[in-house]
Short mmCIF file of C-alpha atoms and ligand atoms in Angstrom, two decimals:
data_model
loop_
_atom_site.label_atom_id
_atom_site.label_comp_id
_atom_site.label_asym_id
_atom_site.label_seq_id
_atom_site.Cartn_x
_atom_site.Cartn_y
_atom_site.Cartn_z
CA UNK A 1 -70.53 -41.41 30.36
CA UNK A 2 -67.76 -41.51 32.64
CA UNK A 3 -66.07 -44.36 34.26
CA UNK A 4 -67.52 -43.42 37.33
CA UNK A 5 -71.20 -43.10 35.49
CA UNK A 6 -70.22 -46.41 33.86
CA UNK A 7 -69.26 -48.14 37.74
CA UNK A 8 -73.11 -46.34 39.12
CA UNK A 9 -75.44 -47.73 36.30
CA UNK A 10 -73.28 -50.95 35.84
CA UNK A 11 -74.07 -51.97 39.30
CA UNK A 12 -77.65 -51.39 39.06
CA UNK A 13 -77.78 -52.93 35.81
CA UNK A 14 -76.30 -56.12 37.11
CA UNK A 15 -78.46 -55.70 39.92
CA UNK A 16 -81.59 -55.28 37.18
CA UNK A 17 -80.47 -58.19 35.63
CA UNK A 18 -80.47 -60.27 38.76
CA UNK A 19 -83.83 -59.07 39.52
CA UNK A 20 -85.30 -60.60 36.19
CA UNK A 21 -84.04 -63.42 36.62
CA UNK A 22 -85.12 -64.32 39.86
CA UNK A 23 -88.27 -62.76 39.29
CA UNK A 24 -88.72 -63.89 35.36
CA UNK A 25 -91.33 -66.74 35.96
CA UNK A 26 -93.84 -64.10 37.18
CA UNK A 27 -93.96 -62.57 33.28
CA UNK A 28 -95.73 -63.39 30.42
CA UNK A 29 -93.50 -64.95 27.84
CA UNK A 30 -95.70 -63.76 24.87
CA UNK A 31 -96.24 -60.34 25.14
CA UNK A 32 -99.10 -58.71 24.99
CA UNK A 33 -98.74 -56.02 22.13
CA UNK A 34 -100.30 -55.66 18.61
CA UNK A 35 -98.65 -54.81 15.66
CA UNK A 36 -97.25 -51.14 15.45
CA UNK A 37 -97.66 -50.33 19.07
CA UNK A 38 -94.02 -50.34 20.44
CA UNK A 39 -93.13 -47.91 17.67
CA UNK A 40 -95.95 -45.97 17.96
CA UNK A 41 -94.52 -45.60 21.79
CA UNK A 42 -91.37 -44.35 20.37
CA UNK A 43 -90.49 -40.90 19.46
CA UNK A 44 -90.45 -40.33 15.65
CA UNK A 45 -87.48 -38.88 15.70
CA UNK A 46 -84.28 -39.06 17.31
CA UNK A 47 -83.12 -37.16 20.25
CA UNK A 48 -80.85 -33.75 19.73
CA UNK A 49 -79.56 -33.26 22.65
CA UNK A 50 -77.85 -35.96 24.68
CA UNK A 51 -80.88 -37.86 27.19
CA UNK A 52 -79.98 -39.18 30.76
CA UNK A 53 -78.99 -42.85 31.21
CA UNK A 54 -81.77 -43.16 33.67
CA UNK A 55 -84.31 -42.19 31.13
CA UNK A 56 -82.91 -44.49 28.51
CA UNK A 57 -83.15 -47.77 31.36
CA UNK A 58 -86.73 -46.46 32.45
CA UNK A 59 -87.89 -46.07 28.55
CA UNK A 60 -86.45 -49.95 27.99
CA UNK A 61 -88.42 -50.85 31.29
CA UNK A 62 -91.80 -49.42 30.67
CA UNK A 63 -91.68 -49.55 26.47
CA UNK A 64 -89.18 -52.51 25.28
CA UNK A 65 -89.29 -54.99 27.94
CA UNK A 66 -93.39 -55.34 27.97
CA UNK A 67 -92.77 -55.63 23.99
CA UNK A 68 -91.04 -58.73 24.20
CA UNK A 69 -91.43 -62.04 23.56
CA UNK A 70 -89.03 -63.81 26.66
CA UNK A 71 -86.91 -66.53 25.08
CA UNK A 72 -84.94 -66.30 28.12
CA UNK A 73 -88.19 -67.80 29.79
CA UNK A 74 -88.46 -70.93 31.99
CA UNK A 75 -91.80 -71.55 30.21
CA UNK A 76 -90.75 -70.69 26.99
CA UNK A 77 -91.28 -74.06 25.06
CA UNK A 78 -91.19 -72.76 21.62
CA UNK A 79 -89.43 -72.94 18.22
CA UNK A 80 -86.49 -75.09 19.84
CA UNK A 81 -86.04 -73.38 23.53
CA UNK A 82 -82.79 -71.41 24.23
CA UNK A 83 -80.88 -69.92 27.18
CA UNK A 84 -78.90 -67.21 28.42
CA UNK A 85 -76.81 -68.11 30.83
CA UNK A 86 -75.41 -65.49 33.67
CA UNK A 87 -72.42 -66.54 32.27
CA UNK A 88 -72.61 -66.37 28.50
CA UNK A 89 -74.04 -62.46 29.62
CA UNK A 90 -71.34 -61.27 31.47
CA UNK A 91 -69.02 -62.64 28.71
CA UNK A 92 -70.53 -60.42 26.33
CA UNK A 93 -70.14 -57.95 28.48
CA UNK A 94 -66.68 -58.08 28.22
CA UNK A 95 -66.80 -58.96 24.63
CA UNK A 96 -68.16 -55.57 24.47
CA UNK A 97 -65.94 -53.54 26.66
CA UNK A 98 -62.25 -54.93 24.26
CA UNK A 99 -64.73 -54.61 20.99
CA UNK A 100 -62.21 -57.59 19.08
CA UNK A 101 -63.07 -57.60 15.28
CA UNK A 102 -61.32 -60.52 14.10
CA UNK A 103 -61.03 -60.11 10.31
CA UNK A 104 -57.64 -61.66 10.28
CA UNK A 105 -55.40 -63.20 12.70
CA UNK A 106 -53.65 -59.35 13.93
CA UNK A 107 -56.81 -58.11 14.23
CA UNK A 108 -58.03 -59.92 16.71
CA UNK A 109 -55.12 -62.85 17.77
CA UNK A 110 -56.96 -64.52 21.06
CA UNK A 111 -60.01 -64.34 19.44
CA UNK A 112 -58.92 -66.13 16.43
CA UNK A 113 -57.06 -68.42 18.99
CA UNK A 114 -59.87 -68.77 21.46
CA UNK A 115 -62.34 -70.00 18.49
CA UNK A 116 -59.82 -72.46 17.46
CA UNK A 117 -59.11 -73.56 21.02
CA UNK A 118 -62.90 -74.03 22.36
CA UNK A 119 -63.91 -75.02 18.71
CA UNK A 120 -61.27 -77.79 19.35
CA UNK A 121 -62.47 -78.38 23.00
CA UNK A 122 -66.01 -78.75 21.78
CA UNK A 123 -65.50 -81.49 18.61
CA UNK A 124 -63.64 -83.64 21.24
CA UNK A 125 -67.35 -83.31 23.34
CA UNK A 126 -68.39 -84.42 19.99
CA UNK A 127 -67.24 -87.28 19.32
CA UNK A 128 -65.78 -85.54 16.02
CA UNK A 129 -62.57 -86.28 14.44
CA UNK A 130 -59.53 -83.73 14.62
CA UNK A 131 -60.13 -83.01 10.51
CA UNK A 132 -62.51 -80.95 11.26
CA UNK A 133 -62.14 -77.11 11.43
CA UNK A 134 -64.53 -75.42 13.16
CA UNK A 135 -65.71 -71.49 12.49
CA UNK A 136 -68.32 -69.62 14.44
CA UNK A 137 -70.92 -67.46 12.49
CA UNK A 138 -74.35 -66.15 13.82
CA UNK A 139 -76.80 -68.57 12.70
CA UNK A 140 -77.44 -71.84 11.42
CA UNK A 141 -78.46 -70.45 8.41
CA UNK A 142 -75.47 -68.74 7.74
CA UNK A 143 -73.27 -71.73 8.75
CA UNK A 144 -75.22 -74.09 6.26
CA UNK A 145 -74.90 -71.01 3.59
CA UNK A 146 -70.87 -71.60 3.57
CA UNK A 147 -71.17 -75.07 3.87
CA UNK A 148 -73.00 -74.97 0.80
CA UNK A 149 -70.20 -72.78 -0.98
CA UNK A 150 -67.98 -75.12 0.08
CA UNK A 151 -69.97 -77.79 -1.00
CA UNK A 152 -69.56 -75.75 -4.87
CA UNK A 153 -66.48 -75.46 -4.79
CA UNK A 154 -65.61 -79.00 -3.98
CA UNK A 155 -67.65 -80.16 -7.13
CA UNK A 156 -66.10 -76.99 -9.38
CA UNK A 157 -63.27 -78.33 -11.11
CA UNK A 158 -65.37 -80.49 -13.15
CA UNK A 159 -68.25 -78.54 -13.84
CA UNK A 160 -66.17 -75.50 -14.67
CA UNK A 161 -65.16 -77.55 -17.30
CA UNK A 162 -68.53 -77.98 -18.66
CA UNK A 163 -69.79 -74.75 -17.38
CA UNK A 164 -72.53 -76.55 -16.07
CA UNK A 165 -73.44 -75.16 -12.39
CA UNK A 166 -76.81 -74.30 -12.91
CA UNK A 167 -76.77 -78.37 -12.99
CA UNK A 168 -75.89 -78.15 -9.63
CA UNK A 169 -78.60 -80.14 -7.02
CA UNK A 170 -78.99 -79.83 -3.39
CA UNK A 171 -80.92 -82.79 -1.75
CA UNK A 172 -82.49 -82.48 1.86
CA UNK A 173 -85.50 -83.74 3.50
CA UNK A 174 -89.27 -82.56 3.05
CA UNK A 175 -88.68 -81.71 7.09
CA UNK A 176 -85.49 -80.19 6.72
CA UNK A 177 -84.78 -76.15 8.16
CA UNK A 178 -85.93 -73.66 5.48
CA UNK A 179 -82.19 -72.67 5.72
CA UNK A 180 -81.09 -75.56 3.63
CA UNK A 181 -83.35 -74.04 0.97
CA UNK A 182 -82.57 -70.37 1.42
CA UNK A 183 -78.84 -70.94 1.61
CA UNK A 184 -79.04 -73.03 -1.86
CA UNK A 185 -81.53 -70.28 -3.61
CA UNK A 186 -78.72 -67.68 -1.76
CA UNK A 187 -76.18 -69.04 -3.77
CA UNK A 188 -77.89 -69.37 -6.86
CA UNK A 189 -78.40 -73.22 -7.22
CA UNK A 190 -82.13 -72.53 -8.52
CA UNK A 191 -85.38 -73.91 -6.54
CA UNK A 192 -85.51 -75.88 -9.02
CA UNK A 193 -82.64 -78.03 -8.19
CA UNK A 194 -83.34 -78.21 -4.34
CA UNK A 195 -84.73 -81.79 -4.32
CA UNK A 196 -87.21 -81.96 -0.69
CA UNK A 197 -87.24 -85.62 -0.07
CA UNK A 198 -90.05 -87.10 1.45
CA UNK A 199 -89.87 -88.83 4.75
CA UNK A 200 -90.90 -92.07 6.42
CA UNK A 201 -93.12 -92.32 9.53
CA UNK A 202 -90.91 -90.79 11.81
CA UNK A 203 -90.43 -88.18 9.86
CA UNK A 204 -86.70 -89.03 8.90
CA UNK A 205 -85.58 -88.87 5.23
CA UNK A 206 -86.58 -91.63 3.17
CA UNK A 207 -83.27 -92.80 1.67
CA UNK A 208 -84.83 -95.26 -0.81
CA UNK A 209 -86.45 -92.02 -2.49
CA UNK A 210 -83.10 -89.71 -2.12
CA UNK A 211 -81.12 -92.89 -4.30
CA UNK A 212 -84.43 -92.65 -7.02
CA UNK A 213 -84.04 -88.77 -6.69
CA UNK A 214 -80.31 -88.63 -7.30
CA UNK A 215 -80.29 -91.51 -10.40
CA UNK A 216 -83.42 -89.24 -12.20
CA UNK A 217 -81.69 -85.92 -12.01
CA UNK A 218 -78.08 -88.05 -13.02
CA UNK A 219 -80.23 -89.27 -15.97
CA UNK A 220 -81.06 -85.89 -16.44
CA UNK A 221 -77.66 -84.10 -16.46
CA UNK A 222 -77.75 -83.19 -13.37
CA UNK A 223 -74.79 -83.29 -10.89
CA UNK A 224 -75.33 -84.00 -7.04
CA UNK A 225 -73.56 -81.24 -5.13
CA UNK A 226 -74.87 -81.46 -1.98
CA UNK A 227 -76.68 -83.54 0.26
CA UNK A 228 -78.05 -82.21 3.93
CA UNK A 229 -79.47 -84.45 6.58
CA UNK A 230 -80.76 -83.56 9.84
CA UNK A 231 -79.90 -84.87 12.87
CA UNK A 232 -82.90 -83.18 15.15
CA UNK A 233 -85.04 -82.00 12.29
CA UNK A 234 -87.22 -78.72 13.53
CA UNK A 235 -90.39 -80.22 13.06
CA UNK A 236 -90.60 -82.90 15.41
CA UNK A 237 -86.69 -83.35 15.89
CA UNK A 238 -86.37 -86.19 13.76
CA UNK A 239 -83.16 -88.20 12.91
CA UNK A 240 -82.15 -88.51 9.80
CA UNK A 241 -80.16 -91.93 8.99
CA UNK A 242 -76.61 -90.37 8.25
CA UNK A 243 -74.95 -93.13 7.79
CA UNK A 244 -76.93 -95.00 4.52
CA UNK A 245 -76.82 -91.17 3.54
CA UNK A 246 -73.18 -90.77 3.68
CA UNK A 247 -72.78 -93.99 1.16
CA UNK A 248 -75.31 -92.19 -1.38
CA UNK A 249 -73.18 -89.20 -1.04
CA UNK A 250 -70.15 -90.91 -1.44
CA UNK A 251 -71.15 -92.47 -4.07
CA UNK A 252 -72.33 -89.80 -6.33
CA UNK A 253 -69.69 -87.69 -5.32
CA UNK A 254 -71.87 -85.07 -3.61
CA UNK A 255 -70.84 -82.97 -0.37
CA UNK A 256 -72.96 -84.36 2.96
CA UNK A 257 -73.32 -81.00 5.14
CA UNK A 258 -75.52 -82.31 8.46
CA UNK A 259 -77.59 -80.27 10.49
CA UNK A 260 -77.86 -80.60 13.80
CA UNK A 261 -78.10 -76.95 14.94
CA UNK A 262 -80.65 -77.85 17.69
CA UNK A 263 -79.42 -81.45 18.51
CA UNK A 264 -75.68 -81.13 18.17
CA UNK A 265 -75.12 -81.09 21.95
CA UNK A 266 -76.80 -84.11 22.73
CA UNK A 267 -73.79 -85.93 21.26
CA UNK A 268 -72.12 -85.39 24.44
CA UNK A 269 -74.82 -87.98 26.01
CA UNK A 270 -73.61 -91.66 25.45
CA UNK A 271 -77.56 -93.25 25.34
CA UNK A 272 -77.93 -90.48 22.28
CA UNK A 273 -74.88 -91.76 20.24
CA UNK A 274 -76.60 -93.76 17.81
CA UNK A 275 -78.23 -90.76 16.14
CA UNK A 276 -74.93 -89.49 15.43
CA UNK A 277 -73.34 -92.44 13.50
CA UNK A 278 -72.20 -91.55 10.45
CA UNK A 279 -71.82 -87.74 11.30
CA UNK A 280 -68.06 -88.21 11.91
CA UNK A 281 -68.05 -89.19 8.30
CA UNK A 282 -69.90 -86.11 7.07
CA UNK A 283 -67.81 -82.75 5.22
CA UNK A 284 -69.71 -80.35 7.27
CA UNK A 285 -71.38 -80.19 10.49
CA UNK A 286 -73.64 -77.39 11.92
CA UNK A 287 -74.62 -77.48 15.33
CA UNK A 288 -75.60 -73.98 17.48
CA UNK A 289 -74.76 -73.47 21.03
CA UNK A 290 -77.10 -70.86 20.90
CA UNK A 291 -79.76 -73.40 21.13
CA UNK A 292 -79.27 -75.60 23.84
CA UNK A 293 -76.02 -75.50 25.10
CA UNK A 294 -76.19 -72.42 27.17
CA UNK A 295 -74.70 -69.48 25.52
CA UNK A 296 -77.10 -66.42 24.51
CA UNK A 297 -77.64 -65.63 20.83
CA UNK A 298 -75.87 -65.56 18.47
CA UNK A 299 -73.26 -68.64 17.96
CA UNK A 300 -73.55 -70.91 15.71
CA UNK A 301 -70.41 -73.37 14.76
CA UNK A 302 -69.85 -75.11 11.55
CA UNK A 303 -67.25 -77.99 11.21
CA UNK A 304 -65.62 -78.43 8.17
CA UNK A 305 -63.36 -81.47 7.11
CA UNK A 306 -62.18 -79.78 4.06
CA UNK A 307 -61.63 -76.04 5.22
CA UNK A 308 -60.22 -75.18 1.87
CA UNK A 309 -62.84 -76.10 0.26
CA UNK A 310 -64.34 -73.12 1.91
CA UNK A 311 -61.69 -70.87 1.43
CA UNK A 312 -60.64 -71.80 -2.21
CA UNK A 313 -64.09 -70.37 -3.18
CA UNK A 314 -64.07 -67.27 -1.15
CA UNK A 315 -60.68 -66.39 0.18
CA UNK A 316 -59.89 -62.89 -0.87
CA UNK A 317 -57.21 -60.58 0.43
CA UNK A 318 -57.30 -56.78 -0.23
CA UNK A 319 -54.00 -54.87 0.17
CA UNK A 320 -54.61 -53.30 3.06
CA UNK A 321 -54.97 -56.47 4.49
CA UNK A 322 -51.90 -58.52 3.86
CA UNK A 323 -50.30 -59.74 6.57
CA UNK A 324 -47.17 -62.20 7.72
CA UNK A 325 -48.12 -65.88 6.94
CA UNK A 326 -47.03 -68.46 9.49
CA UNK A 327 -48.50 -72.28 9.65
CA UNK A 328 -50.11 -71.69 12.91
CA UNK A 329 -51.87 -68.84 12.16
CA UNK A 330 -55.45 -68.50 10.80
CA UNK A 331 -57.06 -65.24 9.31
CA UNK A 332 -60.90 -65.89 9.39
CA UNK A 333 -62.11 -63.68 6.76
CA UNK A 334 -61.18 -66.65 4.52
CA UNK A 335 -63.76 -68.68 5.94
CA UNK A 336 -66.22 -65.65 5.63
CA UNK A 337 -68.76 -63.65 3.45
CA UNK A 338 -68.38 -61.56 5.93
CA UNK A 339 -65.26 -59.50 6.88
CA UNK A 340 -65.77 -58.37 10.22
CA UNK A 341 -66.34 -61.10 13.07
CA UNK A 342 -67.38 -60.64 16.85
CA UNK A 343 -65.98 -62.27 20.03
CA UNK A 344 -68.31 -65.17 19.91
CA UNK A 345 -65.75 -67.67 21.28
CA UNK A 346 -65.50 -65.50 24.54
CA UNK A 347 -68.74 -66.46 25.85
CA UNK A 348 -68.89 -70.19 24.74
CA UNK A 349 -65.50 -70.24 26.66
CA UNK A 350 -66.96 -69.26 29.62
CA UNK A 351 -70.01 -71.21 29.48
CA UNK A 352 -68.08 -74.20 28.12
CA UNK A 353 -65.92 -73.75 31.42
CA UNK A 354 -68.21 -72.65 33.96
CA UNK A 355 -70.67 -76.05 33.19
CA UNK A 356 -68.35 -78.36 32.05
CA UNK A 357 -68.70 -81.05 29.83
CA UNK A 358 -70.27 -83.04 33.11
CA UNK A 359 -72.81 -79.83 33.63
CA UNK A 360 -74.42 -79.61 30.38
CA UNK A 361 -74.57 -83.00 30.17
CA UNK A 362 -76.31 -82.94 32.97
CA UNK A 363 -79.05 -80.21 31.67
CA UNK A 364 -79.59 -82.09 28.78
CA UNK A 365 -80.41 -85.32 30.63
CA UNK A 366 -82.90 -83.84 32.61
CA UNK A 367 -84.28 -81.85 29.83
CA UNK A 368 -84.58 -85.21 27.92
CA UNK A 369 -86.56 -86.46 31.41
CA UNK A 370 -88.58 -83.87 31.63
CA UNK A 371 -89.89 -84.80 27.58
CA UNK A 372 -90.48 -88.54 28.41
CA UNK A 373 -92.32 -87.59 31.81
CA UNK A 374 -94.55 -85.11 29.30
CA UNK A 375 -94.95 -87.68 27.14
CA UNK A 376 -96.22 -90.58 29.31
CA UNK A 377 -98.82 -88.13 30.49
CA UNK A 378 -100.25 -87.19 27.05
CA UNK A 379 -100.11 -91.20 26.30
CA UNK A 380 -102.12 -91.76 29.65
CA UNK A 381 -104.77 -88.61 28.63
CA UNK A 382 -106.97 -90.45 26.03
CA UNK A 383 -107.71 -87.06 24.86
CA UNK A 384 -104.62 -86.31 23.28
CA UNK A 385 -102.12 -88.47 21.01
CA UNK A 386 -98.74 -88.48 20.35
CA UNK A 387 -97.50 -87.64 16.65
CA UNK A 388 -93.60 -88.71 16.42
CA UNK A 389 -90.95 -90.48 18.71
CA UNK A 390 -89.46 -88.52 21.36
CA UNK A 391 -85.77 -88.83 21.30
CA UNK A 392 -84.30 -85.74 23.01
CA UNK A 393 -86.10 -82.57 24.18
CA UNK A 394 -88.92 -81.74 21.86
CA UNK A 395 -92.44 -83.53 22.36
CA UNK A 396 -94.69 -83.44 19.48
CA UNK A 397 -98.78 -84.42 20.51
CA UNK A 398 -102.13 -83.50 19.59
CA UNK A 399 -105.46 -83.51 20.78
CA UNK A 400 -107.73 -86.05 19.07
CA UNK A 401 -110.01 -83.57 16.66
CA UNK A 402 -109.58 -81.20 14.26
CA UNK A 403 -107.01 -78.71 13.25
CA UNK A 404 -109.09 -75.52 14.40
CA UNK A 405 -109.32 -77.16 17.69
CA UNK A 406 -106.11 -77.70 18.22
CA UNK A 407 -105.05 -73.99 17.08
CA UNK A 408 -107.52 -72.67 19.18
CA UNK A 409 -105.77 -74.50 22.11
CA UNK A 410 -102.25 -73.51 21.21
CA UNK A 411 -103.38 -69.85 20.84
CA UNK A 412 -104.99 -70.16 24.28
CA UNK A 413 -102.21 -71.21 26.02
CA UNK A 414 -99.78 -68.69 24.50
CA UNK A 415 -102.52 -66.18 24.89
CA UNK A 416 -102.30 -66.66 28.51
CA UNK A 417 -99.23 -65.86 28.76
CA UNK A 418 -98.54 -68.83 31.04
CA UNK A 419 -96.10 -70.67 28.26
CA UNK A 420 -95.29 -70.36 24.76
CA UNK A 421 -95.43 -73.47 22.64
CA UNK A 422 -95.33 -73.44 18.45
CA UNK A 423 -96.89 -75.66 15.86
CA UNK A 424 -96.25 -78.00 13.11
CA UNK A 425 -98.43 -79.68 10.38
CA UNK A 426 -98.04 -82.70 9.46
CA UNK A 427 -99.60 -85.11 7.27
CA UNK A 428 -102.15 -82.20 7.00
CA UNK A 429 -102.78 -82.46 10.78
CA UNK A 430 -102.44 -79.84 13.02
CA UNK A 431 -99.49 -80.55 15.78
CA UNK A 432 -98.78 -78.55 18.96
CA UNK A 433 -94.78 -78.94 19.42
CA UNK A 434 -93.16 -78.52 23.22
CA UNK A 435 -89.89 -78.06 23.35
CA UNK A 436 -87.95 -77.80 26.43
CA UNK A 437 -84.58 -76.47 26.89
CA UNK A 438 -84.00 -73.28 28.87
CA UNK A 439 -81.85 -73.39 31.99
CA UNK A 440 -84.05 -72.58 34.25
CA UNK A 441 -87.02 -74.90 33.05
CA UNK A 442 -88.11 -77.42 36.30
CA UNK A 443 -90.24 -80.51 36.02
CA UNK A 444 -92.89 -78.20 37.62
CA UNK A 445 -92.61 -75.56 35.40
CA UNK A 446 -93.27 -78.42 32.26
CA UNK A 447 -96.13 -79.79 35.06
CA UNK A 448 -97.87 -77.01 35.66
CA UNK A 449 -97.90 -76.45 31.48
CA UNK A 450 -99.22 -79.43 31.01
CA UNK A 451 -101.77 -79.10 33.88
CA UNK A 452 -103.38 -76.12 31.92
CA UNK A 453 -103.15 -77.50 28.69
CA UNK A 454 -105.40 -80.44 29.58
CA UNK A 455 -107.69 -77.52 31.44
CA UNK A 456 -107.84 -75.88 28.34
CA UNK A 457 -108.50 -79.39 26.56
CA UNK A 458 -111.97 -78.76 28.42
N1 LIG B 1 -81.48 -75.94 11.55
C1 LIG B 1 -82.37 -76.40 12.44
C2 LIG B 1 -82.52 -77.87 12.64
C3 LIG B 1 -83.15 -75.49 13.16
O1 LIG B 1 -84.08 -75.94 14.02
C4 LIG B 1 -82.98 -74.11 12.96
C5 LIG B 1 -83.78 -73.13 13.72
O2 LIG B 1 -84.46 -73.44 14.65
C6 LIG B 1 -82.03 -73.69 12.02
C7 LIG B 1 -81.30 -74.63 11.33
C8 LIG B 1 -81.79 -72.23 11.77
O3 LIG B 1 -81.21 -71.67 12.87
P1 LIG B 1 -80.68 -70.16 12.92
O4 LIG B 1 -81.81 -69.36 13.50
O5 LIG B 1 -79.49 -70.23 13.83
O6 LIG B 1 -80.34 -69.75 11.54
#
C-alpha cells in the first residue's frame, strides 16, 4: 500500500468507524451465528496473490462484523461492561504506525517513560502510595500471575532452605476471578494448596474462616504465600474486607495481592473510598483500565510495593541485551515473562488526558446511578428480587422461581439481540447479573432493558 493508498482507505476507515458508532445501537450485540459458520465463510486457504484493500474491508463488513459479539455496545451489560473510547482507538492507531517494543529501556525509551509517567499519574487518582511501581500487561490474569511470582519469591529465602515450595498456599475467596486459581496452578503451587474461602452474605470473604484456614494448613506444614482479596469480586462485585485481611497477612507473613481489575477506578470517587481501606497497605494491586476506565482492550496495570520482589525471581538479561545502567532508567523485561511489550501506555495517556480525572469520574457516577435507578425498579417489581448489595455498577436480581426460568429469560433477552446480560449462581440459585459500564450507555438505554426484561417476565 502506498502512502497515498494508506491517506484514501484511512479516511474512509475513520469515516467507517464514525459510522458505527453513531449508528451502533441499531445492532445486535449477540450475534447471530452458530458454531463453525464464520470459518466455514472463510476461504480454506490463504490467498496467493496479493487481494485489494477494498475486498479485505467488504469481507470484514459482510463476514467478521455480523460474527461478533459488540462489547463496544451501549447495551452490552455483560461479564463486567467495557469501552472503547474514540480516543483510546486513534491512540492505537498510532501505537501501530511507530510499532515501540519496549523490552528494555533503548528499545522503546518514551514508552518505558510514558508507563512510568501515567502509571504514576494514575496511583495518585488512586489514592495509592508512591511505593508502588506500576507495570502494564494485557490482562488481569496475567497481572495477578506476576504478582503471584512475586509473591514466591518474597517467601523464598526461607523455604529454599527447607526446599519446601510445594508447601506453598494461596488463599482467595470462593467468589474470587478464576485467575487467582489459574495463575497459582500456572506457577505450580498445586490445586491443592489454593485454599477458596467461603463467603458471608454479601458475598465478601469470610475472614473468620481465612484465620481457621491459615492456622490448619500452619499446623500442617504449610506456609502462607499469598493471600488475594477482591475489591469488586466478578460475581456480584463484592468487597472484600482488606483491611482485617491485611492483619492476617501480616501476620503470617504471606503476600496480600488485591484484585480490583473491574473496580479499581471507582477509587477515584470519594463516597466509594471505604471499599478501598486497607488497599494502600496491600504488596500488589491489579486494577484494568480496560474495564471501565475507557481505554480499549488490552491494559491491565499491576502495582507493586516491592518491585524486586518481581524482578529478583525473573530478571534475566541475555547478552545481546545488556545495556548502560543509570538510576532513572527502567528495562521492563525484568518485570516480565514476557520479553516483548506493546505501547499500552499511549492510549491510557490519551484517554487519561482527554477525560480527566473530573471526566471519568464523572462516567462512573452516573454509571453507579444508572445501577441504583435499576435497582429500585426490580425492588418495586414484586416479581423479581434482588440477590446482593449494589455498590458500584453491577446489579445482581432474579426473578422469584426457578433456575430454568430464569435461564430461559436471560437467553431470551440476549437472544433478541436487544442487550446482552450474563449469569451467576449462587447459593445454587440461578442469578441474572447487569452490569453497566460502556461509554455510551444512557439511563434509557438501561430503561428500555429493563422495560423488556419485565415483558419477557410475562
Ligand atoms: N479479576 C476480576 C475481578 C475480573 O472480573 C476479571 C474479569 O472479568 C479478571 C480478574 C480477569 O480479567 P482479564 O480478562 O483482564 O484477565
Amino acid at each position: 500500500m502506498t502512502t497515498e493508498e494508506f491517506r484514501a482507505h484511512g479516511h474512509e476507515m475513520v469515516e467507517w468507524i464514525a459510522r458505527y458508532l453513531e449508528t451502533v445501537r441499531e445492532r445486535r450485540v449477540l450475534p447471530e451465528v452458530a458454531p463453525g459458520e464464520v470459518f466455514d465463510a472463510l476461504p480454506a486457504h490463504g490467498p496467493e496473490a496479493p487481494e485489494p484493500f477494498a475486498r479485505i474491508m467488504a469481507d470484514f463488513e459482510s463476514t467478521i462484523l455480523p460474527g461478533s459479539t459488540l462489547w463496544n455496545h451501549p447495551r452490552f451489560f455483560s461479564y463486567f461492561s467495557v469501552s472503547s473510547t474514540p480516543e483510546s482507538m486513534l491512540a492505537e492507531l498510532l501505537s501501530a504506525a511507530i510499532n515501540q517494543n519496549g523490552i528494555l529501556w533503548k528499545s522503546g525509551p518514551a514508552l518505558t517513560e510514558l508507563e512510568q509517567a501515567t502509571l504514576g499519574w494514575l496511583r495518585e487518582w488512586l489514592g495509592l502510595p508512591e511505593r508502588f511501581f506500576g507495570v502494564i500487561y494485557d490482562t488481569a490474569s496475567i497481572s495477578t500471575m506476576h504478582a503471584l511470582i512475586a509473591a514466591r519469591q518474597a517467601v523464598a529465602a526461607e523455604t529454599r532452605e527447607s526446599g519446601a515450595p510445594a508447601n506453598l498456599t494461596v488463599y482467595t475467596s470462593e467468589q474470587a476471578h478464576s485467575s487467582v486459581e489459574k495463575g497459582a496452578l500456572a506457577l505450580g503451587f498445586g490445586s491443592a494448596n489454593v485454599r477458596k474461602i467461603a463467603s458471608d452474605g454479601e458475598f465478601r470473604m469470610d475472614v473468620a474462616a481465612l484465620e481457621r484456614a491459615i492456622e490448619e494448613d500452619r499446623r500442617d506444614g504449610k506456609r502462607p504465600c499469598a493471600i488475594v482479596p477482591s475489591i469488586g469480586a466478578t460475581p456480584t462485585a463484592a468487597i472484600d474486607p482488606v483491611l482485617n485481611i491485611l492483619s492476617l497477612a501480616r501476620a503470617c507473613g504471606a503476600w496480600l495481592h488485591v484484585d480490583a481489575a473491574y473496580a479499581g477506578p471507582a477509587a477515584l470517587l470519594e463516597e466509594c473510598r471505604w471499599m478501598f481501606e486497607g488497599w494502600e497497605q496491600a504488596d500488589s494491586v491489579v486494577m484494568n483500565p480496560q474495564k471501565w476506565m475507557l481505554v480499549n482492550v488490552d491494559c491491565s496495570v499491576l502495582y507493586l510495593a516491592r518491585r524486586e520482589a518481581l524482578s529478583g525471581a525473573i530478571s534475566l538479561t541475555p547478552e545481546y541485551l545488556r545495556t548502560q545502567s543509570d538510576p532513572r532508567l527502567v528495562n521492563y523485561m525484568d518485570y516480565s515473562v514476557a520479553l516483548g511489550r506493546r505501547f499500552r501506555a499511549l492510549k491510557l495517556w490519551f484517554v487519561m488526558r482527554s477525560y480527566g480525572r473530573e471526566g471519568i469520574a464523572n462516567m462512573l457516577r452516573e454509571h453507579n446511578a444508572m445501577a441504583q435507578w435499576l435497582e429500585a425498579q426490580v425492588r418495586a417489581d414484586a416479581r423479581f428480587e434482588m440477590v446482593a448489595p449494589v455498590h458500584l455498577s453491577l446489579v445482581c436480581f432474579r426473578l422469584r422461581g426457578t433456575n430454568e426460568v430464569n435461564q430461559a429469560l436471560m437467553d431470551a433477552i440476549n437472544a433478541s439481540g436487544f442487550a446482552f446480560l450474563s449469569h451467576t449462581v449462587q447459593n445454587g440459585k440461578f442469578v441474572l447479573r447487569f452490569a453497566i459500564g460502556n461509554y455510551m450507555t444512557t439511563r434509557e438505554d438501561v430503561a428500555e432493558t429493563w422495560q423488556r426484561i419485565q415483558a419477557l417476565a410475562g
